[in-house]
mmCIF file of C-alpha atoms in Angstrom:
data_model
loop_
_atom_site.group_PDB
_atom_site.id
_atom_site.type_symbol
_atom_site.label_atom_id
_atom_site.label_comp_id
_atom_site.label_asym_id
_atom_site.label_seq_id
_atom_site.Cartn_x
_atom_site.Cartn_y
_atom_site.Cartn_z
ATOM 1 C CA GLY A 177 70.714 84.600 90.379
ATOM 2 C CA GLU A 178 67.780 84.923 92.773
ATOM 3 C CA ASN A 179 65.310 87.796 92.370
ATOM 4 C CA VAL A 180 62.778 88.599 95.095
ATOM 5 C CA GLU A 181 59.839 90.904 94.456
ATOM 6 C CA GLN A 182 57.800 92.339 97.319
ATOM 7 C CA HIS A 183 54.378 94.005 97.368
ATOM 8 C CA PRO A 184 52.984 96.390 98.399
ATOM 9 C CA SER A 185 55.672 99.015 98.935
ATOM 10 C CA THR A 186 53.487 100.813 101.487
ATOM 11 C CA LEU A 187 50.575 99.563 103.536
ATOM 12 C CA SER A 188 48.377 101.519 105.899
ATOM 13 C CA VAL A 189 45.915 99.727 108.184
ATOM 14 C CA GLN A 190 43.782 100.583 111.160
ATOM 15 C CA GLU A 191 44.811 99.246 114.531
ATOM 16 C CA GLY A 192 43.294 95.806 115.015
ATOM 17 C CA ASP A 193 43.082 95.030 111.311
ATOM 18 C CA SER A 194 45.187 92.411 109.554
ATOM 19 C CA ALA A 195 48.109 93.141 107.232
ATOM 20 C CA VAL A 196 49.412 90.934 104.446
ATOM 21 C CA ILE A 197 52.701 91.363 102.602
ATOM 22 C CA LYS A 198 53.517 89.193 99.602
ATOM 23 C CA CYS A 199 56.798 88.139 98.001
ATOM 24 C CA THR A 200 57.704 86.109 94.965
ATOM 25 C CA TYR A 201 61.054 84.542 94.177
ATOM 26 C CA SER A 202 62.632 83.282 91.003
ATOM 27 C CA ASP A 203 65.130 80.561 91.980
ATOM 28 C CA SER A 204 63.439 77.200 92.505
ATOM 29 C CA ALA A 205 66.487 76.105 94.523
ATOM 30 C CA SER A 206 65.688 78.609 97.282
ATOM 31 C CA ASN A 207 64.464 76.851 100.391
ATOM 32 C CA TYR A 208 64.780 79.338 103.236
ATOM 33 C CA PHE A 209 62.509 82.375 103.545
ATOM 34 C CA PRO A 210 62.926 84.756 106.495
ATOM 35 C CA TRP A 211 61.118 87.990 107.274
ATOM 36 C CA TYR A 212 62.794 90.953 108.940
ATOM 37 C CA LYS A 213 61.341 94.000 110.653
ATOM 38 C CA GLN A 214 63.342 97.210 110.600
ATOM 39 C CA GLU A 215 62.333 100.116 112.792
ATOM 40 C CA LEU A 216 63.630 103.559 112.030
ATOM 41 C CA GLY A 217 67.313 103.871 112.883
ATOM 42 C CA LYS A 218 67.698 100.217 113.830
ATOM 43 C CA ARG A 219 69.014 97.015 112.339
ATOM 44 C CA PRO A 220 66.771 94.446 110.652
ATOM 45 C CA GLN A 221 65.388 92.000 113.189
ATOM 46 C CA LEU A 222 64.316 88.489 112.276
ATOM 47 C CA ILE A 223 60.653 88.045 113.142
ATOM 48 C CA ILE A 224 59.802 84.702 111.533
ATOM 49 C CA ASP A 225 61.166 82.329 108.943
ATOM 50 C CA ILE A 226 60.020 79.298 107.031
ATOM 51 C CA ARG A 227 61.759 76.480 105.213
ATOM 52 C CA SER A 228 60.553 74.724 102.108
ATOM 53 C CA ASN A 229 59.467 71.570 103.885
ATOM 54 C CA VAL A 230 56.780 73.560 105.704
ATOM 55 C CA GLY A 231 53.730 75.293 104.219
ATOM 56 C CA GLU A 232 52.825 77.563 107.113
ATOM 57 C CA LYS A 233 54.315 78.740 110.372
ATOM 58 C CA LYS A 234 52.794 80.827 113.133
ATOM 59 C CA ASP A 235 54.168 82.781 116.056
ATOM 60 C CA GLN A 236 51.471 84.540 118.033
ATOM 61 C CA ARG A 237 50.090 87.304 115.779
ATOM 62 C CA ILE A 238 52.501 86.615 112.952
ATOM 63 C CA ALA A 239 52.271 83.875 110.338
ATOM 64 C CA VAL A 240 54.080 83.072 107.150
ATOM 65 C CA THR A 241 52.785 80.894 104.305
ATOM 66 C CA LEU A 242 54.799 79.357 101.505
ATOM 67 C CA ASN A 243 53.663 78.085 98.108
ATOM 68 C CA LYS A 244 56.674 76.448 96.488
ATOM 69 C CA THR A 245 54.830 75.593 93.308
ATOM 70 C CA ALA A 246 53.924 79.215 92.706
ATOM 71 C CA LYS A 247 57.190 80.491 94.243
ATOM 72 C CA HIS A 248 55.562 82.911 96.589
ATOM 73 C CA PHE A 249 55.390 83.453 100.308
ATOM 74 C CA SER A 250 53.455 85.850 102.457
ATOM 75 C CA LEU A 251 53.598 87.496 105.873
ATOM 76 C CA HIS A 252 50.352 87.837 107.794
ATOM 77 C CA ILE A 253 50.043 90.072 110.841
ATOM 78 C CA THR A 254 46.755 89.888 112.751
ATOM 79 C CA GLU A 255 45.364 92.331 115.306
ATOM 80 C CA THR A 256 47.888 94.961 114.270
ATOM 81 C CA GLN A 257 49.181 97.414 116.860
ATOM 82 C CA PRO A 258 50.922 100.786 116.423
ATOM 83 C CA GLU A 259 54.231 99.170 117.444
ATOM 84 C CA ASP A 260 53.970 96.982 114.351
ATOM 85 C CA SER A 261 54.678 100.111 112.291
ATOM 86 C CA ALA A 262 58.031 99.534 110.548
ATOM 87 C CA VAL A 263 59.575 98.440 107.278
ATOM 88 C CA TYR A 264 59.310 94.726 106.596
ATOM 89 C CA PHE A 265 61.662 92.843 104.321
ATOM 90 C CA CYS A 266 61.251 89.367 102.894
ATOM 91 C CA ALA A 267 64.283 87.386 101.761
ATOM 92 C CA ALA A 268 65.224 84.104 100.172
ATOM 93 C CA SER A 269 68.265 81.855 100.142
ATOM 94 C CA THR A 270 69.430 78.295 99.673
ATOM 95 C CA ASP A 271 70.935 75.908 102.191
ATOM 96 C CA THR A 272 73.876 75.199 99.905
ATOM 97 C CA GLY A 273 76.232 77.161 97.689
ATOM 98 C CA ARG A 274 75.947 80.923 97.999
ATOM 99 C CA ARG A 275 73.606 80.812 101.027
ATOM 100 C CA ALA A 276 73.452 84.607 101.313
ATOM 101 C CA LEU A 277 70.034 86.250 101.529
ATOM 102 C CA THR A 278 68.490 88.098 98.622
ATOM 103 C CA PHE A 279 66.069 90.724 99.895
ATOM 104 C CA GLY A 280 62.822 92.105 98.604
ATOM 105 C CA SER A 281 62.425 95.849 98.250
ATOM 106 C CA GLY A 282 60.597 96.290 101.541
ATOM 107 C CA THR A 283 57.109 97.247 102.712
ATOM 108 C CA ARG A 284 56.489 100.256 104.914
ATOM 109 C CA LEU A 285 53.633 99.318 107.247
ATOM 110 C CA GLN A 286 51.807 102.090 109.055
ATOM 111 C CA VAL A 287 49.300 101.106 111.720
ATOM 112 C CA GLN A 288 46.911 103.940 112.457
ATOM 113 C CA PRO A 289 45.707 104.145 116.080
ATOM 114 C CA SER B 27 71.399 83.910 118.400
ATOM 115 C CA ALA B 28 74.908 85.350 118.236
ATOM 116 C CA VAL B 29 75.898 88.717 119.651
ATOM 117 C CA ILE B 30 77.299 90.744 116.757
ATOM 118 C CA SER B 31 79.202 93.946 117.535
ATOM 119 C CA GLN B 32 80.057 96.498 114.897
ATOM 120 C CA LYS B 33 82.353 99.483 115.167
ATOM 121 C CA PRO B 34 82.026 102.326 114.457
ATOM 122 C CA SER B 35 78.295 102.612 114.909
ATOM 123 C CA ARG B 36 78.212 105.969 113.180
ATOM 124 C CA ASP B 37 80.712 108.234 111.455
ATOM 125 C CA ILE B 38 80.957 111.280 109.265
ATOM 126 C CA CYS B 39 83.736 110.941 106.735
ATOM 127 C CA GLN B 40 85.463 113.286 104.349
ATOM 128 C CA ARG B 41 85.291 112.636 100.645
ATOM 129 C CA GLY B 42 88.333 110.708 99.387
ATOM 130 C CA THR B 43 89.150 109.049 102.700
ATOM 131 C CA SER B 44 88.770 105.413 103.693
ATOM 132 C CA LEU B 45 87.091 103.870 106.708
ATOM 133 C CA THR B 46 87.363 100.378 108.148
ATOM 134 C CA ILE B 47 84.370 98.798 109.859
ATOM 135 C CA GLN B 48 84.890 95.990 112.313
ATOM 136 C CA CYS B 49 82.537 93.107 113.041
ATOM 137 C CA GLN B 50 83.055 90.907 116.089
ATOM 138 C CA VAL B 51 80.912 87.865 116.890
ATOM 139 C CA ASP B 52 80.742 86.219 120.287
ATOM 140 C CA SER B 53 80.963 82.698 118.835
ATOM 141 C CA GLN B 54 82.549 81.002 115.877
ATOM 142 C CA VAL B 55 80.421 81.224 112.739
ATOM 143 C CA THR B 56 80.984 79.723 109.346
ATOM 144 C CA MET B 57 78.982 82.268 107.359
ATOM 145 C CA MET B 58 79.651 85.977 107.516
ATOM 146 C CA PHE B 59 78.371 88.568 105.069
ATOM 147 C CA TRP B 60 78.535 92.311 104.494
ATOM 148 C CA TYR B 61 75.477 94.203 103.271
ATOM 149 C CA ARG B 62 74.872 97.802 102.273
ATOM 150 C CA GLN B 63 71.627 99.646 102.805
ATOM 151 C CA GLN B 64 71.403 102.967 101.032
ATOM 152 C CA PRO B 65 68.969 105.561 102.421
ATOM 153 C CA GLY B 66 65.386 104.362 102.084
ATOM 154 C CA GLN B 67 66.435 101.245 100.193
ATOM 155 C CA SER B 68 66.621 97.521 100.741
ATOM 156 C CA LEU B 69 69.682 95.510 101.692
ATOM 157 C CA THR B 70 72.219 94.616 99.013
ATOM 158 C CA LEU B 71 74.896 92.000 99.511
ATOM 159 C CA ILE B 72 78.416 93.343 99.051
ATOM 160 C CA ALA B 73 80.344 90.140 99.650
ATOM 161 C CA THR B 74 80.711 86.919 101.570
ATOM 162 C CA ALA B 75 83.653 87.071 103.956
ATOM 163 C CA ASN B 76 85.564 83.799 103.722
ATOM 164 C CA GLN B 77 87.820 82.750 106.553
ATOM 165 C CA GLY B 78 91.409 82.413 105.376
ATOM 166 C CA SER B 79 90.741 83.303 101.750
ATOM 167 C CA GLU B 80 89.619 86.179 99.571
ATOM 168 C CA ALA B 81 86.054 87.394 99.927
ATOM 169 C CA THR B 82 83.473 86.550 97.283
ATOM 170 C CA TYR B 83 82.092 89.775 95.823
ATOM 171 C CA GLU B 84 78.703 90.350 94.272
ATOM 172 C CA SER B 85 78.238 91.944 90.899
ATOM 173 C CA GLY B 86 78.865 95.659 91.126
ATOM 174 C CA PHE B 87 81.228 95.466 94.085
ATOM 175 C CA VAL B 88 85.000 95.173 93.738
ATOM 176 C CA ILE B 89 87.832 94.397 96.105
ATOM 177 C CA ASP B 90 89.676 97.655 95.447
ATOM 178 C CA LYS B 91 86.672 99.635 96.670
ATOM 179 C CA PHE B 92 85.517 97.299 99.459
ATOM 180 C CA PRO B 93 88.480 95.248 100.745
ATOM 181 C CA ILE B 94 87.415 92.650 103.285
ATOM 182 C CA SER B 95 89.414 90.657 105.761
ATOM 183 C CA ARG B 96 88.377 87.637 107.807
ATOM 184 C CA PRO B 97 91.323 86.338 109.810
ATOM 185 C CA ASN B 98 89.266 83.935 111.945
ATOM 186 C CA LEU B 99 85.739 82.621 112.547
ATOM 187 C CA THR B 100 84.687 85.452 114.869
ATOM 188 C CA PHE B 101 85.999 88.641 113.233
ATOM 189 C CA SER B 102 85.872 90.492 109.927
ATOM 190 C CA THR B 103 86.534 93.962 108.617
ATOM 191 C CA LEU B 104 85.116 95.884 105.681
ATOM 192 C CA THR B 105 86.940 98.933 104.338
ATOM 193 C CA VAL B 106 85.121 101.520 102.273
ATOM 194 C CA SER B 107 87.861 103.117 100.180
ATOM 195 C CA ASN B 108 88.137 106.515 98.547
ATOM 196 C CA MET B 109 84.663 107.457 99.740
ATOM 197 C CA SER B 110 82.241 109.656 97.853
ATOM 198 C CA PRO B 111 78.819 110.950 98.956
ATOM 199 C CA GLU B 112 77.254 107.985 97.119
ATOM 200 C CA ASP B 113 78.832 105.687 99.724
ATOM 201 C CA SER B 114 76.682 107.217 102.444
ATOM 202 C CA SER B 115 74.828 104.153 103.682
ATOM 203 C CA ILE B 116 74.342 101.748 106.493
ATOM 204 C CA TYR B 117 76.854 98.908 106.332
ATOM 205 C CA LEU B 118 75.667 95.747 108.031
ATOM 206 C CA CYS B 119 77.593 92.700 109.106
ATOM 207 C CA SER B 120 75.541 89.519 109.219
ATOM 208 C CA VAL B 121 76.246 85.962 110.276
ATOM 209 C CA GLY B 122 74.639 82.604 109.883
ATOM 210 C CA THR B 123 74.392 80.673 113.094
ATOM 211 C CA GLY B 124 72.300 78.210 115.047
ATOM 212 C CA PRO B 125 70.099 75.436 113.723
ATOM 213 C CA GLY B 126 69.661 75.920 110.008
ATOM 214 C CA ASN B 127 72.167 78.786 109.953
ATOM 215 C CA THR B 128 69.646 81.522 110.602
ATOM 216 C CA ILE B 129 70.959 84.937 109.502
ATOM 217 C CA TYR B 130 71.319 87.697 112.079
ATOM 218 C CA PHE B 131 72.524 91.268 111.685
ATOM 219 C CA GLY B 132 74.842 93.495 113.619
ATOM 220 C CA GLU B 133 73.651 96.926 114.657
ATOM 221 C CA GLY B 134 75.077 98.504 111.540
ATOM 222 C CA SER B 135 77.571 101.245 110.803
ATOM 223 C CA TRP B 136 75.905 104.447 109.640
ATOM 224 C CA LEU B 137 78.305 106.334 107.370
ATOM 225 C CA THR B 138 77.788 109.820 106.020
ATOM 226 C CA VAL B 139 80.296 111.096 103.466
ATOM 227 C CA VAL B 140 80.612 114.864 103.134
#
């Protein structure tokens, strides 16, 4: 089955700096890669996703890149703000068959004011 | 995105008892899943809830412990049976909906077993 590895487990940055979180996956059939943000005591919220026919996707300060050959994808947050502090999860799935998400282990991002 | 309602949102349960969690979606969805998130951990898939047939369980999860029902395309239940403190977790209902079947989560049911 799919295995998703996520690094780093914790990340501390100064407000205004950029943050990068990286994930690798094992199943070459995976073609959907979402990122979720989970604030303390709340549900995971989808913040951005990418499909395998696209190499990069941006939404304001957030971007995701995908390298299918290397089986890795990354989340980039620019101009970080204290409200970006949360746990971020990457995930992977296929469009057919099982279709459920397999999650990475999570990254706790702390943005220092 | 779909509106996903879960009940209860939070509960404290006695060891050895069972609790049923309900998940209601405001539109028909083909994909519905149940996840567990243990304290400080990532999300682990328990099972895929299949409408009109038995759920598909992931390795390490069994029907006797986590019976699931899905009578229609908008509703599902997950029961956590014979609970122990190790079952203290957040249980999350999720659905696939919209273009490309994007996955969204309900607010979660926070269970503490004492």
